[in-house]
Amino acid sequence: MRRFLAPLLLSLSLAAPALAHEDGHHDGVMVEHPWARTTGTMTRAGAVYMTVKNGSHEMVTLTGVATERAKVAEIHQSSEEGGVMKMRMVESLPIAPGETIAFAPGGYHVMLIGLTEPLKEGDVFPITLTFDKAGSVPVIVTVTGMDGKKDDHAGHH
């Protein structure tokens, strides 16, 4: 029995990274729950939200993002100044060891400019986040309703 158990455990441990179908993980950087809002048929821009955690013991910096779903993908931050909502591009985003940064409406987000097609509920598409020390982290984004909630009949999560 023991000689069958070791190969089984080894094969399961090698398969585990493939089971993380939408979240990204690389060198201590974890990207969880990536989602985007639906867009109208004439809308040329969209936003991606997620949670990024630095599980390593050193500072890492998010330095870029890319996707084939838009002509340009940038890290942006929305903020309120004097009662007016403003948005600015962020060249890089340092993340301290153990720190979690929420990319959420009204804060940090990945801005998609020049969408190749509208974002429709149920669509999935890849983005790649680039970090100075963790390299490229591929992530699969799910397009959901306006509030980010998705109907999960399968019950996995």
mmCIF file of C-alpha atoms in Angstrom:
data_model
loop_
_atom_site.group_PDB
_atom_site.id
_atom_site.type_symbol
_atom_site.label_atom_id
_atom_site.label_comp_id
_atom_site.label_asym_id
_atom_site.label_seq_id
_atom_site.Cartn_x
_atom_site.Cartn_y
_atom_site.Cartn_z
ATOM 1 C CA MET A 1 0.000 0.000 0.000
ATOM 2 C CA ARG A 2 2.795 2.395 0.901
ATOM 3 C CA ARG A 3 4.486 2.075 -2.504
ATOM 4 C CA PHE A 4 1.258 3.265 -4.192
ATOM 5 C CA LEU A 5 0.689 6.157 -1.812
ATOM 6 C CA ALA A 6 3.961 8.015 -2.510
ATOM 7 C CA PRO A 7 3.469 8.249 -6.312
ATOM 8 C CA LEU A 8 -0.165 9.268 -5.775
ATOM 9 C CA LEU A 9 0.800 12.068 -3.390
ATOM 10 C CA LEU A 10 3.572 13.199 -5.741
ATOM 11 C CA SER A 11 1.206 13.330 -8.724
ATOM 12 C CA LEU A 12 -1.376 15.290 -6.697
ATOM 13 C CA SER A 13 1.235 17.802 -5.544
ATOM 14 C CA LEU A 14 2.362 18.360 -9.137
ATOM 15 C CA ALA A 15 -1.251 18.819 -10.291
ATOM 16 C CA ALA A 16 -2.155 21.316 -7.552
ATOM 17 C CA PRO A 17 -0.868 24.450 -9.341
ATOM 18 C CA ALA A 18 -2.991 23.598 -12.385
ATOM 19 C CA LEU A 19 -6.092 23.474 -10.190
ATOM 20 C CA ALA A 20 -5.822 27.204 -9.393
ATOM 21 C CA HIS A 21 -7.852 28.057 -12.486
ATOM 22 C CA GLU A 22 -8.319 31.776 -12.028
ATOM 23 C CA ASP A 23 -5.974 32.922 -9.316
ATOM 24 C CA GLY A 24 -2.276 33.579 -9.962
ATOM 25 C CA HIS A 25 0.597 32.603 -7.674
ATOM 26 C CA HIS A 26 4.325 32.972 -8.232
ATOM 27 C CA ASP A 27 7.329 33.329 -5.889
ATOM 28 C CA GLY A 28 5.245 34.337 -2.880
ATOM 29 C CA VAL A 29 2.965 36.711 -4.811
ATOM 30 C CA MET A 30 -0.679 35.635 -4.758
ATOM 31 C CA VAL A 31 -3.389 37.136 -6.955
ATOM 32 C CA GLU A 32 -6.906 36.210 -5.901
ATOM 33 C CA HIS A 33 -10.445 36.751 -7.190
ATOM 34 C CA PRO A 34 -9.719 38.666 -10.412
ATOM 35 C CA TRP A 35 -12.885 40.111 -11.940
ATOM 36 C CA ALA A 36 -14.052 42.804 -14.327
ATOM 37 C CA ARG A 37 -17.374 44.589 -14.731
ATOM 38 C CA THR A 38 -19.419 44.236 -17.867
ATOM 39 C CA THR A 39 -19.153 47.107 -20.343
ATOM 40 C CA GLY A 40 -21.587 48.571 -22.834
ATOM 41 C CA THR A 41 -21.271 47.823 -26.529
ATOM 42 C CA MET A 42 -19.863 51.297 -27.251
ATOM 43 C CA THR A 43 -17.560 51.437 -24.220
ATOM 44 C CA ARG A 44 -13.866 51.346 -25.140
ATOM 45 C CA ALA A 45 -12.476 51.024 -21.589
ATOM 46 C CA GLY A 46 -12.882 48.640 -18.669
ATOM 47 C CA ALA A 47 -11.365 47.839 -15.302
ATOM 48 C CA VAL A 48 -10.042 44.704 -13.615
ATOM 49 C CA TYR A 49 -10.159 44.210 -9.841
ATOM 50 C CA MET A 50 -8.446 41.609 -7.638
ATOM 51 C CA THR A 51 -6.498 41.106 -4.436
ATOM 52 C CA VAL A 52 -2.680 40.992 -4.575
ATOM 53 C CA LYS A 53 -0.759 39.599 -1.603
ATOM 54 C CA ASN A 54 2.979 39.556 -1.049
ATOM 55 C CA GLY A 55 3.543 36.299 0.822
ATOM 56 C CA SER A 56 7.326 36.558 0.522
ATOM 57 C CA HIS A 57 9.830 37.946 3.022
ATOM 58 C CA GLU A 58 10.952 40.843 0.828
ATOM 59 C CA MET A 59 9.450 43.872 -0.863
ATOM 60 C CA VAL A 60 8.070 43.237 -4.353
ATOM 61 C CA THR A 61 6.921 45.851 -6.837
ATOM 62 C CA LEU A 62 4.161 45.503 -9.411
ATOM 63 C CA THR A 63 5.724 47.131 -12.467
ATOM 64 C CA GLY A 64 3.293 46.402 -15.281
ATOM 65 C CA VAL A 65 0.295 44.608 -16.696
ATOM 66 C CA ALA A 66 -0.545 43.286 -20.149
ATOM 67 C CA THR A 67 -3.484 41.668 -21.944
ATOM 68 C CA GLU A 68 -4.527 41.019 -25.505
ATOM 69 C CA ARG A 69 -8.090 42.092 -24.593
ATOM 70 C CA ALA A 70 -7.133 45.805 -24.790
ATOM 71 C CA LYS A 71 -4.664 47.976 -26.694
ATOM 72 C CA VAL A 72 -3.318 49.362 -23.409
ATOM 73 C CA ALA A 73 -3.403 48.006 -19.846
ATOM 74 C CA GLU A 74 -2.217 50.219 -16.975
ATOM 75 C CA ILE A 75 -2.243 50.268 -13.188
ATOM 76 C CA HIS A 76 -4.482 53.137 -12.023
ATOM 77 C CA GLN A 77 -5.555 54.566 -8.698
ATOM 78 C CA SER A 78 -8.831 56.393 -8.115
ATOM 79 C CA SER A 79 -9.085 58.799 -5.207
ATOM 80 C CA GLU A 80 -11.285 61.596 -3.963
ATOM 81 C CA GLU A 81 -9.778 65.074 -3.729
ATOM 82 C CA GLY A 82 -11.940 67.961 -2.575
ATOM 83 C CA GLY A 83 -15.131 66.052 -3.339
ATOM 84 C CA VAL A 84 -13.996 65.203 -6.881
ATOM 85 C CA MET A 85 -13.078 61.676 -7.986
ATOM 86 C CA LYS A 86 -9.728 61.597 -9.779
ATOM 87 C CA MET A 87 -7.834 58.807 -11.473
ATOM 88 C CA ARG A 88 -4.106 58.627 -12.112
ATOM 89 C CA MET A 89 -1.770 56.103 -13.670
ATOM 90 C CA VAL A 90 0.639 54.390 -11.273
ATOM 91 C CA GLU A 91 4.047 53.518 -12.763
ATOM 92 C CA SER A 92 4.808 50.936 -10.070
ATOM 93 C CA LEU A 93 3.218 49.675 -6.882
ATOM 94 C CA PRO A 94 5.502 48.461 -4.053
ATOM 95 C CA ILE A 95 4.009 45.751 -1.832
ATOM 96 C CA ALA A 96 5.623 45.100 1.551
ATOM 97 C CA PRO A 97 6.188 41.563 2.887
ATOM 98 C CA GLY A 98 2.875 40.182 4.174
ATOM 99 C CA GLU A 99 0.909 43.124 2.739
ATOM 100 C CA THR A 100 -2.336 42.637 0.802
ATOM 101 C CA ILE A 101 -3.528 45.284 -1.647
ATOM 102 C CA ALA A 102 -7.134 45.273 -2.798
ATOM 103 C CA PHE A 103 -7.757 46.389 -6.358
ATOM 104 C CA ALA A 104 -11.375 47.527 -5.948
ATOM 105 C CA PRO A 105 -13.802 50.118 -7.298
ATOM 106 C CA GLY A 106 -12.780 53.564 -6.028
ATOM 107 C CA GLY A 107 -9.140 52.526 -5.497
ATOM 108 C CA TYR A 108 -6.441 50.646 -7.370
ATOM 109 C CA HIS A 109 -7.463 48.848 -10.560
ATOM 110 C CA VAL A 110 -6.095 47.664 -13.884
ATOM 111 C CA MET A 111 -7.392 50.058 -16.532
ATOM 112 C CA LEU A 112 -8.088 48.485 -19.919
ATOM 113 C CA ILE A 113 -8.004 51.115 -22.678
ATOM 114 C CA GLY A 114 -9.073 50.346 -26.226
ATOM 115 C CA LEU A 115 -10.955 47.107 -25.569
ATOM 116 C CA THR A 116 -10.826 44.710 -28.500
ATOM 117 C CA GLU A 117 -14.486 43.849 -27.764
ATOM 118 C CA PRO A 118 -17.000 44.632 -25.001
ATOM 119 C CA LEU A 119 -16.675 42.759 -21.707
ATOM 120 C CA LYS A 120 -19.745 40.527 -21.440
ATOM 121 C CA GLU A 121 -20.855 38.700 -18.305
ATOM 122 C CA GLY A 122 -19.380 35.208 -18.279
ATOM 123 C CA ASP A 123 -16.379 36.115 -20.457
ATOM 124 C CA VAL A 124 -12.945 35.047 -19.228
ATOM 125 C CA PHE A 125 -9.633 36.446 -20.439
ATOM 126 C CA PRO A 126 -5.989 36.378 -19.367
ATOM 127 C CA ILE A 127 -3.907 39.238 -18.028
ATOM 128 C CA THR A 128 -0.264 39.093 -16.994
ATOM 129 C CA LEU A 129 1.014 41.053 -14.013
ATOM 130 C CA THR A 130 4.754 41.789 -13.981
ATOM 131 C CA PHE A 131 6.672 42.085 -10.706
ATOM 132 C CA ASP A 132 10.293 43.106 -10.242
ATOM 133 C CA LYS A 133 11.248 40.016 -8.211
ATOM 134 C CA ALA A 134 8.418 37.535 -8.869
ATOM 135 C CA GLY A 135 8.456 37.923 -12.660
ATOM 136 C CA SER A 136 5.305 37.415 -14.721
ATOM 137 C CA VAL A 137 2.158 36.167 -13.010
ATOM 138 C CA PRO A 138 -0.586 35.026 -15.404
ATOM 139 C CA VAL A 139 -4.141 35.490 -14.130
ATOM 140 C CA ILE A 140 -7.532 34.595 -15.622
ATOM 141 C CA VAL A 141 -10.156 37.343 -15.203
ATOM 142 C CA THR A 142 -13.880 36.570 -15.054
ATOM 143 C CA VAL A 143 -16.337 39.220 -16.258
ATOM 144 C CA THR A 144 -19.182 39.523 -13.750
ATOM 145 C CA GLY A 145 -22.074 41.824 -13.041
ATOM 146 C CA MET A 146 -21.562 45.433 -11.978
ATOM 147 C CA ASP A 147 -20.972 44.535 -8.295
ATOM 148 C CA GLY A 148 -18.364 41.838 -8.913
ATOM 149 C CA LYS A 149 -20.545 39.006 -7.714
ATOM 150 C CA LYS A 150 -20.945 36.020 -9.943
ATOM 151 C CA ASP A 151 -23.567 33.334 -9.886
ATOM 152 C CA ASP A 152 -21.656 30.253 -8.768
ATOM 153 C CA HIS A 153 -23.932 27.248 -9.192
ATOM 154 C CA ALA A 154 -21.003 24.834 -9.215
ATOM 155 C CA GLY A 155 -20.279 25.623 -5.550
ATOM 156 C CA HIS A 156 -16.483 25.697 -5.894
ATOM 157 C CA HIS A 157 -14.713 28.462 -3.967
#
